[in-house]
Amino acid sequence: MSFDAAVHAKAIQLNTLVLDMTAASGSGHPTTAMSLGHMTTVLMYHAMRWSPEQPGLPTADRLVLSAGHGVPIVYAAYADLGGVIEDGEALRPCTLDDLKTLRRADSPLDGHPNPCEGFPFFDAATGSLGQGLSVAAGLGLAARLDGLDRRIYCIIGDGESREGQIWEAVDFLIDHKLCNVLPIFSCNGFGQADTVSAQQSPEVLTKKLEAAGFSVLQIDGHDPAAIRDAFEAFAANSSVLVDNEPPAVGTRAQDRAVAVKHVAIVARTIKGWGAPSVQGHGWHGKPPKGPQLEQAKTELSECRVRLVKGLGAEDMTFAIYPPAEQGPPPAIEGEAPSLTAVMGQYDMGHIISRGSLATRKAYGIALRALGKVNPNIVVLDGDVRNSTFAETFYKDADLKNRFFECKIAEQNMISVAAGLSAAGKTPFCSSFAKFLTRGYDQIEMAINSGSNIKVVGSHAGISLAADGPSQMGLPDIAWFRAFTTMQDHRGNPGCYVLQPADAYAAYGLTMVMAEYEGACYMRTLRPDTEFLYDESTVFNLGGLEVLTEGRDLLIVAAGYMVHEANRALDDLDKAGIDATLVDLYSLPFDSEKLLDLAQENNGMILTLEDNYGASLGSAVADALTEDGGAFTLEQMFVKRIPKSARSADDVMRMCGLDHQAIVQRACQLLQVAEV
Amino acid sequence: MSFDAAVHAKAIQLNTLVLDMTAASGSGHPTTAMSLGHMTTVLMYHAMRWSPEQPGLPTADRLVLSAGHGVPIVYAAYADLGGVIEDGEALRPCTLDDLKTLRRADSPLDGHPNPCEGFPFFDAATGSLGQGLSVAAGLGLAARLDGLDRRIYCIIGDGESREGQIWEAVDFLIDHKLCNVLPIFSCNGFGQADTVSAQQSPEVLTKKLEAAGFSVLQIDGHDPAAIRDAFEAFAANSSVLVDNEPPAVGTRAQDRAVAVKHVAIVARTIKGWGAPSVQGHGWHGKPPKGPQLEQAKTELSECRVRLVKGLGAEDMTFAIYPPAEQGPPPAIEGEAPSLTAVMGQYDMGHIISRGSLATRKAYGIALRALGKVNPNIVVLDGDVRNSTFAETFYKDADLKNRFFECKIAEQNMISVAAGLSAAGKTPFCSSFAKFLTRGYDQIEMAINSGSNIKVVGSHAGISLAADGPSQMGLPDIAWFRAFTTMQDHRGNPGCYVLQPADAYAAYGLTMVMAEYEGACYMRTLRPDTEFLYDESTVFNLGGLEVLTEGRDLLIVAAGYMVHEANRALDDLDKAGIDATLVDLYSLPFDSEKLLDLAQENNGMILTLEDNYGASLGSAVADALTEDGGAFTLEQMFVKRIPKSARSADDVMRMCGLDHQAIVQRACQLLQVAEV
């Protein structure tokens, strides 16, 4: 009974702080936050094993607030507990005064959870809905890999549980037996525009979770004892350490023994709990002010009188259990060998002598070599590991437990990777470049979270040919390039975009990505491509490679198009065009170097791409217009929605990007006759 | 019994054709196709009411092949039935010889379903998985709106049912009582890399569908009578015409009467049915050739001997029921009035006199005005209609039945819109620009499908301020711009990107979008913005507007930044800079006109954007580098991940994009002193 009263008292205190801070900011979602007052209290003051002084301890339990707009309730509890925030370079306890800075330009209390602006309690930026449970799954996976008895709590709104990604995450938790993750659905019944659909009612959510294999506890989200008991039921079933085997990927239902119990909570909550005047529709994302604020606070005080009788101050001290001790993180054991060395080692030496290898295959080999020396490397794929060649990692018995098959659910894959990154892992995620589009919102949120995530899209561009446009990555460079133009919280480009043209480049750039801390996107190709480089070539983020030096025309290409350009060089030479060929394998790149090359070629530039425009050619145009020089840039790229063709040569011809078309265009550009 | 034998015979014939055609193409997914042989036969030769001569009849039943890689089985049946394909400008029956052209550059038989390359049987390009059921839902909605008793069949693979979008579509079907759509899950148990997860087993899929509210028929997908009976059970429950009320949006579970019965089929199928030598793992996406092909075909022949005893040729004629007659499409009733007129009409005249209005609000008003005159306009939103102002349409009692609340599930929303478009509607879809990122793969597939889809992202850029980066559209222009550089199947830009700066522009451009047939993306803003234009301004796709004419500096901006630029003009003037200000509200645009303006301003250009780079400024760079002129372009845009700030002014200052920063940069660029 005293636990009940103490939780009520604390929830009322926090809800009052929520009203005050959102009134101060003039925006925010007080009523959503207030629906979470009791559950947040039981979590942060009682159930979670964590330390406000060191919220980021690798052993501490975690809270992922998927319903990110409810964040004021966490800020209130955190300030009350004196959790640390960043203040310049230093950390200091968050105070109640800090709460009044909510959403200010200079405040670490951002509008939605944001670990990169000075609030280290969170692992991931949330607020674009439906992503948190996947992040939680990633944290849970990492805990198992590290042998940590860490529990991950994830609060999900009923409205956001309409997002398919939530159900991808639910399946992932079951597939990977992650019973250290607790999904908590807060069902307050109201979305933004309207009530929540009946498809997301507590009853239907419960049925859906049960259908997926969860044991569901339906509770009143404002009943302290019920909340505590539910969390305890979860905790009793939360150990994944007893079952540290790799997930039972591919086991069919009938053969699968249920070894673990997955618990989920479906809580009925009240949006604006404690203050009837701000409950119901019409108060989403709207802080009451003036007399309405006073009325809501009065109602909360009346709640206190009713629910918290005879509670002494001493009863208000909750026991926060500290997290367990942890050993040092796993060490990186030396450097990975070269591509040739590693292929020799894996009995693949004969392939090197063939003179060509697909970049996707070199990527797989690099992953395997990396995995052997770097225990932090983890690999995720979406049912195409035998196409992306992530399976080269998976098939190595030593590495299999660090491979996570995500099945055909790319959104979940990316956010799981963000969770793994938050726990110190270096995740590589692969799928077809086209299918990764499904995870763009998630990739942006990972970049916002400071994730050390490596995204690798295979079968990029049109060289895939036969499968047609539904499988081709065509606007991918355009999208990722946006992140190459800005900086992340470390001051680095938001993302590096890498396009290896041969196996050595793919191998080298995979190694470079692993060393670098931050987001990268690498594109690999379906067809085998000839070797352009060798062991001695050094690849750098931001680098480029001059393959031939001429003086009439600067040809800039990347990936597959470097090879088409190479095939054009002879005919260009015959036509009297002495071309410089640059492999611009990285965006961003050294624009001064490129400008010099452009000037050395009379300011005549031709760019080649196997995707839509607004991409590499545009990046070159950006560089050329920086300081007033006179340049003529001709951009060749895919200018019509492509279709199937039986070979890469066919599709290049169809799209006007084959070597003959390149020669033709170059001759037109320089006004010389073709030979 | 003779039905059984006839279906077996036909399925075996089609499966044999599948083996031959994929062998001819050297790629494709024969075993997936063969798992669908029986169901395709019962559908296309028996259950569907359609006409091979006129596959696109508005009244015909439809087949959406969500598992697009299974398409060879449909091609085989279609050729056998003499369905028409495009041959140049004309239509002619598809022949068995055509099957051998599968995936060739000049063939209408693309690698995956593709209605825009000459195969009119399909409504949507599929192949990026998990999207078909949403398209089917859109077709079902359109049928109800048009009063057509049309049935929509959708075949979904078990592997792809891991995609969250499938479950978004399932919820949508229930919310909108669309029992004219039949989801058919084909469970062959094998994905690409491995077996399908136990979470997508027939048992678990059935439980999940039941939890969502479906009545599930589990069948053997190779048992002709069972397939027929299941289709008949669906057909008996498929009329939505008895319940033509607008969907019960927002009704809570307890208040919702279940008026309709939703049927789904979960079929156990065999990947490579009839040819044991190509069954099981290892045959995904791999056509057998040579002796392996012969063996598989021999096995199919043996199947025929076993299953098809004493069937005469006369038994092989199935009855294809023709579709019903249909009246003419609904007529457009005149032109929508002007913004001022319409606001007067809706008692909003006083707002005009204020001198400012948010573009998102003008969008809502335009939708309402459009809806009144154009019966094809339909509107979709994802639980933020009161933020995007799509609710202005929804709140009009005359229009409410053409508004579809999609809840927080953007992927489904976009593909539903693609389905509505395929049935002749003009769908406008809105959400926050940020959240629409969830639907980018779906938007690309809609563009590939030739959809007449209008996507409107609100709260774009940083002017949203307080909510922080999780709610801001920042790389959106970069992505959509890729589609402005290429052409769709009509020869138009793959997408127009529109950034209205004031309410008149937003209103005008919404009208223009509705008139144009093809994909458009329009960005609207949260804050009110001052009027720049009036009733007389004409807005065009591809247009731009010169707001001030100067001679020292060309400032190019769009949307919110036009206003910051406007605020800078006075100070620029004081500093002696006579600037030209262009509102570049459309991408693509008339690049010659822009080049002329750049030359008239000494080749000095400043671009302003409230998003990341690789966007509008880059589009200008592309234009400037086209023909050798000397230009200096300074691009101002968001160069660091933003965070919350309390006002648009605060966030502009934080990101170095306020009018003072513009003046400063312009002065540096022109090397003049600031005043």
Tab-separated table of C-alpha atoms in Angstrom, chain A residues 24-25 27 29 100-105 107 110-112 114 117 126-131 159-160 162-165 168 171-172 174-175 189 191-201 203-204 207-208 211-212 249-253 256 383-387 394 406-411 434-435 437-438 440-442 444-445 447-448 466-467 469-472 474-475 478-479 481-483 485-489 612-614 618 621-622 624-633 635 637-646 654, chain B residues 24-25 27 29 100-105 107 110-112 114 117 126-131 159-160 162-165 168 171-172 174-175 189 191-201 203-204 207-208 211-212 249-253 256 383-387 394 406-411 434-435 437-438 440-442 444-445 447-448 466-467 469-472 474-475 478-479 481-483 485-489 612-614 618 621-622 624-633 635 637-646 654:
chain	number	residue	atom	x	y	z
A	24	ALA	CA	7.340	27.010	-20.522
A	25	SER	CA	8.341	25.680	-23.931
A	27	SER	CA	4.869	23.200	-27.273
A	29	HIS	CA	3.000	16.624	-25.685
A	100	LYS	CA	12.102	24.931	-18.086
A	101	THR	CA	14.605	25.023	-20.981
A	102	LEU	CA	12.744	22.257	-22.822
A	103	ARG	CA	13.055	22.645	-26.595
A	104	ARG	CA	15.226	25.754	-26.367
A	105	ALA	CA	18.032	26.063	-28.924
A	107	SER	CA	18.984	23.038	-24.158
A	110	ASP	CA	15.283	18.307	-27.118
A	111	GLY	CA	11.735	18.027	-28.388
A	112	HIS	CA	12.125	14.289	-28.785
A	114	ASN	CA	18.100	12.812	-28.672
A	117	GLU	CA	22.448	16.830	-27.859
A	126	THR	CA	13.190	8.541	-31.519
A	127	GLY	CA	10.111	10.509	-32.499
A	128	SER	CA	9.662	9.183	-35.981
A	129	LEU	CA	7.343	6.502	-34.696
A	130	GLY	CA	7.469	2.727	-34.638
A	131	GLN	CA	11.246	2.344	-34.469
A	159	GLY	CA	-1.184	4.671	-32.283
A	160	GLU	CA	2.376	3.947	-33.396
A	162	ARG	CA	0.035	0.591	-36.453
A	163	GLU	CA	3.506	0.950	-38.007
A	164	GLY	CA	4.434	-2.354	-39.577
A	165	GLN	CA	7.929	-2.058	-38.176
A	168	GLU	CA	8.704	-6.807	-37.757
A	171	ASP	CA	8.845	-11.336	-35.023
A	172	PHE	CA	12.539	-10.573	-34.688
A	174	ILE	CA	10.797	-14.254	-31.171
A	175	ASP	CA	13.121	-15.484	-33.926
A	189	GLY	CA	-6.836	5.303	-27.104
A	191	GLY	CA	-3.832	9.372	-31.706
A	192	GLN	CA	-3.209	12.830	-33.047
A	193	ALA	CA	-6.058	13.389	-35.437
A	194	ASP	CA	-8.534	11.018	-33.906
A	195	THR	CA	-9.030	8.034	-31.656
A	196	VAL	CA	-6.789	5.050	-32.255
A	197	SER	CA	-8.159	2.398	-34.616
A	198	ALA	CA	-9.895	-0.602	-33.124
A	199	GLN	CA	-7.087	-2.600	-34.724
A	200	GLN	CA	-4.804	-1.104	-32.060
A	201	SER	CA	-7.150	-1.534	-29.116
A	203	GLU	CA	-7.806	-6.384	-26.956
A	204	VAL	CA	-6.629	-6.647	-30.552
A	207	LYS	CA	-4.451	-11.055	-29.619
A	208	LYS	CA	-1.835	-10.050	-32.161
A	211	ALA	CA	-0.521	-14.877	-32.127
A	212	ALA	CA	3.116	-13.902	-32.576
A	249	VAL	CA	17.296	-19.068	-38.154
A	250	GLY	CA	15.327	-21.020	-40.649
A	251	THR	CA	13.862	-23.547	-38.280
A	252	ARG	CA	10.352	-24.342	-39.408
A	253	ALA	CA	7.525	-23.976	-36.962
A	256	ARG	CA	11.029	-25.369	-33.184
A	383	ASP	CA	17.093	-12.822	-46.505
A	384	VAL	CA	19.481	-12.006	-49.347
A	385	ARG	CA	22.776	-12.895	-47.692
A	386	ASN	CA	23.580	-15.253	-50.569
A	387	SER	CA	23.185	-12.321	-52.971
A	394	TYR	CA	27.630	-16.212	-41.678
A	406	CYS	CA	16.521	-10.176	-40.203
A	407	LYS	CA	14.399	-11.759	-42.943
A	408	ILE	CA	12.451	-9.555	-45.359
A	409	ALA	CA	12.023	-6.607	-43.004
A	410	GLU	CA	14.506	-3.867	-43.789
A	411	GLN	CA	13.092	-1.211	-41.481
A	434	LYS	CA	16.653	-0.930	-53.727
A	435	PHE	CA	15.235	-2.694	-50.701
A	437	THR	CA	15.015	2.315	-49.344
A	438	ARG	CA	12.512	0.762	-46.933
A	440	TYR	CA	15.656	5.371	-45.121
A	441	ASP	CA	13.685	6.946	-42.301
A	442	GLN	CA	15.419	4.541	-39.929
A	444	GLU	CA	18.250	9.031	-40.917
A	445	MET	CA	17.222	8.420	-37.311
A	447	ILE	CA	22.481	9.149	-38.177
A	448	ASN	CA	20.668	11.497	-35.797
A	466	ALA	CA	17.459	-8.976	-65.873
A	467	ASP	CA	15.451	-8.416	-62.718
A	469	PRO	CA	13.636	-1.713	-62.004
A	470	SER	CA	11.908	-3.149	-58.946
A	471	GLN	CA	15.286	-4.524	-57.854
A	472	MET	CA	17.604	-1.689	-58.955
A	474	LEU	CA	18.484	4.179	-58.771
A	475	PRO	CA	17.871	7.247	-56.578
A	478	ALA	CA	20.902	11.147	-54.526
A	479	TRP	CA	19.418	10.440	-51.121
A	481	ARG	CA	24.432	12.345	-50.914
A	482	ALA	CA	22.307	14.780	-48.914
A	483	PHE	CA	24.078	13.474	-45.800
A	485	THR	CA	26.806	17.723	-47.493
A	486	MET	CA	26.263	18.208	-43.767
A	487	GLN	CA	27.893	17.261	-40.496
A	488	ASP	CA	26.963	14.894	-37.749
A	489	HIS	CA	27.478	15.645	-34.058
A	612	TYR	CA	19.259	8.607	-61.874
A	613	GLY	CA	20.732	12.096	-61.721
A	614	ALA	CA	21.119	14.510	-58.806
A	618	SER	CA	25.632	16.843	-59.366
A	621	ALA	CA	28.682	20.322	-60.522
A	622	ASP	CA	28.642	21.566	-56.926
A	624	LEU	CA	32.824	23.144	-60.271
A	625	THR	CA	30.658	26.113	-59.353
A	626	GLU	CA	32.463	26.875	-56.125
A	627	ASP	CA	34.790	29.581	-57.337
A	628	GLY	CA	33.965	31.116	-60.629
A	629	GLY	CA	35.838	28.969	-63.117
A	630	ALA	CA	34.381	28.258	-66.539
A	631	PHE	CA	33.499	24.596	-67.002
A	632	THR	CA	31.339	22.509	-69.255
A	633	LEU	CA	29.924	19.468	-67.572
A	635	GLN	CA	26.232	14.378	-67.136
A	637	PHE	CA	23.073	8.909	-66.260
A	638	VAL	CA	19.871	6.867	-66.419
A	639	LYS	CA	17.292	9.220	-67.919
A	640	ARG	CA	14.267	6.963	-68.214
A	641	ILE	CA	12.766	4.328	-65.911
A	642	PRO	CA	14.724	1.228	-66.954
A	643	LYS	CA	13.325	-2.221	-67.586
A	644	SER	CA	14.653	-5.757	-67.701
A	645	ALA	CA	17.341	-6.719	-70.180
A	646	ARG	CA	19.186	-9.992	-70.281
A	654	MET	CA	19.254	0.474	-73.642
B	24	ALA	CA	15.271	-19.153	-72.264
B	25	SER	CA	15.827	-15.989	-70.274
B	27	SER	CA	17.173	-15.984	-65.012
B	29	HIS	CA	12.142	-17.577	-60.382
B	100	LYS	CA	10.560	-17.009	-74.758
B	101	THR	CA	11.322	-13.273	-74.800
B	102	LEU	CA	11.010	-13.051	-71.022
B	103	ARG	CA	13.293	-10.353	-69.584
B	104	ARG	CA	14.639	-9.316	-72.968
B	105	ALA	CA	15.236	-5.600	-73.491
B	107	SER	CA	9.990	-7.687	-74.368
B	110	ASP	CA	9.541	-7.805	-67.692
B	111	GLY	CA	11.403	-9.535	-64.882
B	112	HIS	CA	8.708	-8.509	-62.436
B	114	ASN	CA	5.319	-3.999	-64.866
B	117	GLU	CA	6.177	-1.859	-70.403
B	126	THR	CA	5.616	-5.157	-57.869
B	127	GLY	CA	8.776	-7.025	-56.949
B	128	SER	CA	9.925	-4.877	-54.101
B	129	LEU	CA	8.101	-7.089	-51.662
B	130	GLY	CA	5.246	-6.538	-49.244
B	131	GLN	CA	3.438	-3.827	-51.203
B	159	GLY	CA	8.623	-14.725	-46.860
B	160	GLU	CA	7.369	-11.287	-47.824
B	162	ARG	CA	7.513	-10.542	-42.774
B	163	GLU	CA	7.321	-7.001	-44.194
B	164	GLY	CA	5.425	-4.831	-41.737
B	165	GLN	CA	3.530	-3.233	-44.593
B	168	GLU	CA	-0.493	-2.339	-42.091
B	171	ASP	CA	-5.402	-3.463	-40.497
B	172	PHE	CA	-6.424	-1.076	-43.266
B	174	ILE	CA	-10.460	-4.215	-41.578
B	175	ASP	CA	-10.697	-0.517	-40.693
B	189	GLY	CA	8.319	-22.412	-46.650
B	191	GLY	CA	12.764	-17.674	-48.752
B	192	GLN	CA	15.822	-16.760	-50.757
B	193	ALA	CA	18.659	-17.368	-48.335
B	194	ASP	CA	16.988	-19.907	-46.120
B	195	THR	CA	13.711	-21.384	-44.972
B	196	VAL	CA	11.011	-18.927	-43.979
B	197	SER	CA	10.895	-18.032	-40.291
B	198	ALA	CA	8.506	-19.926	-38.055
B	199	GLN	CA	6.874	-16.525	-37.513
B	200	GLN	CA	5.612	-16.793	-41.097
B	201	SER	CA	4.526	-20.426	-40.951
B	203	GLU	CA	-0.012	-21.723	-38.425
B	204	VAL	CA	1.368	-18.432	-37.143
B	207	LYS	CA	-3.230	-16.882	-35.900
B	208	LYS	CA	-2.051	-13.388	-36.779
B	211	ALA	CA	-6.126	-11.840	-34.323
B	212	ALA	CA	-6.510	-8.982	-36.818
B	249	VAL	CA	-12.554	5.876	-38.634
B	250	GLY	CA	-11.852	6.307	-34.990
B	251	THR	CA	-14.479	3.977	-33.673
B	252	ARG	CA	-13.090	2.197	-30.631
B	253	ALA	CA	-13.155	-1.573	-30.509
B	256	ARG	CA	-17.615	-1.256	-33.402
B	383	ASP	CA	-3.174	10.428	-38.490
B	384	VAL	CA	-1.878	13.972	-38.968
B	385	ARG	CA	-4.703	15.425	-41.053
B	386	ASN	CA	-5.123	18.222	-38.523
B	387	SER	CA	-1.464	19.144	-39.066
B	394	TYR	CA	-12.337	15.411	-44.539
B	406	CYS	CA	-4.542	5.476	-43.025
B	407	LYS	CA	-3.369	5.938	-39.432
B	408	ILE	CA	0.348	5.834	-38.619
B	409	ALA	CA	1.362	3.574	-41.497
B	410	GLU	CA	2.878	5.570	-44.330
B	411	GLN	CA	4.076	2.646	-46.442
B	434	LYS	CA	9.810	13.384	-42.585
B	435	PHE	CA	7.341	10.558	-42.106
B	437	THR	CA	10.349	8.845	-45.973
B	438	ARG	CA	8.799	5.605	-44.737
B	440	TYR	CA	9.982	6.111	-50.456
B	441	ASP	CA	10.304	2.577	-51.777
B	442	GLN	CA	6.546	2.584	-52.321
B	444	GLU	CA	9.341	4.747	-56.417
B	445	MET	CA	7.249	1.667	-57.206
B	447	ILE	CA	6.291	6.020	-60.211
B	448	ASN	CA	7.371	2.800	-61.942
B	466	ALA	CA	10.407	23.072	-31.697
B	467	ASP	CA	9.806	19.440	-32.483
B	469	PRO	CA	15.037	16.755	-36.279
B	470	SER	CA	12.901	13.634	-35.865
B	471	GLN	CA	9.996	15.580	-37.391
B	472	MET	CA	11.831	17.654	-40.023
B	474	LEU	CA	15.720	17.419	-44.517
B	475	PRO	CA	16.964	15.106	-47.301
B	478	ALA	CA	17.546	15.475	-52.597
B	479	TRP	CA	15.681	12.198	-52.979
B	481	ARG	CA	15.076	15.509	-57.154
B	482	ALA	CA	16.540	12.299	-58.567
B	483	PHE	CA	13.159	11.694	-60.230
B	485	THR	CA	16.208	14.281	-63.763
B	486	MET	CA	14.669	11.347	-65.611
B	487	GLN	CA	11.526	10.487	-67.512
B	488	ASP	CA	8.590	8.284	-66.766
B	489	HIS	CA	6.869	6.124	-69.368
B	612	TYR	CA	20.419	19.479	-46.361
B	613	GLY	CA	22.371	19.993	-49.583
B	614	ALA	CA	22.348	18.036	-52.828
B	618	SER	CA	22.682	21.438	-56.663
B	621	ALA	CA	24.737	23.978	-60.133
B	622	ASP	CA	23.640	21.402	-62.693
B	624	LEU	CA	25.111	26.487	-64.456
B	625	THR	CA	27.601	23.890	-65.659
B	626	GLU	CA	25.652	22.974	-68.773
B	627	ASP	CA	27.441	25.145	-71.284
B	628	GLY	CA	30.727	26.518	-70.212
B	629	GLY	CA	29.837	29.832	-68.627
B	630	ALA	CA	31.792	31.124	-65.639
B	631	PHE	CA	29.699	31.261	-62.503
B	632	THR	CA	30.250	31.447	-58.771
B	633	LEU	CA	27.596	29.679	-56.783
B	635	GLN	CA	24.996	27.342	-51.536
B	637	PHE	CA	21.678	25.140	-46.557
B	638	VAL	CA	21.475	23.158	-43.305
B	639	LYS	CA	25.016	21.967	-42.676
B	640	ARG	CA	24.655	20.215	-39.330
B	641	ILE	CA	21.991	17.918	-37.877
B	642	PRO	CA	19.565	20.455	-36.410
B	643	LYS	CA	17.904	20.312	-33.018
B	644	SER	CA	14.884	21.807	-31.351
B	645	ALA	CA	14.554	25.550	-31.006
B	646	ARG	CA	11.506	27.415	-29.827
B	654	MET	CA	21.064	28.336	-35.155
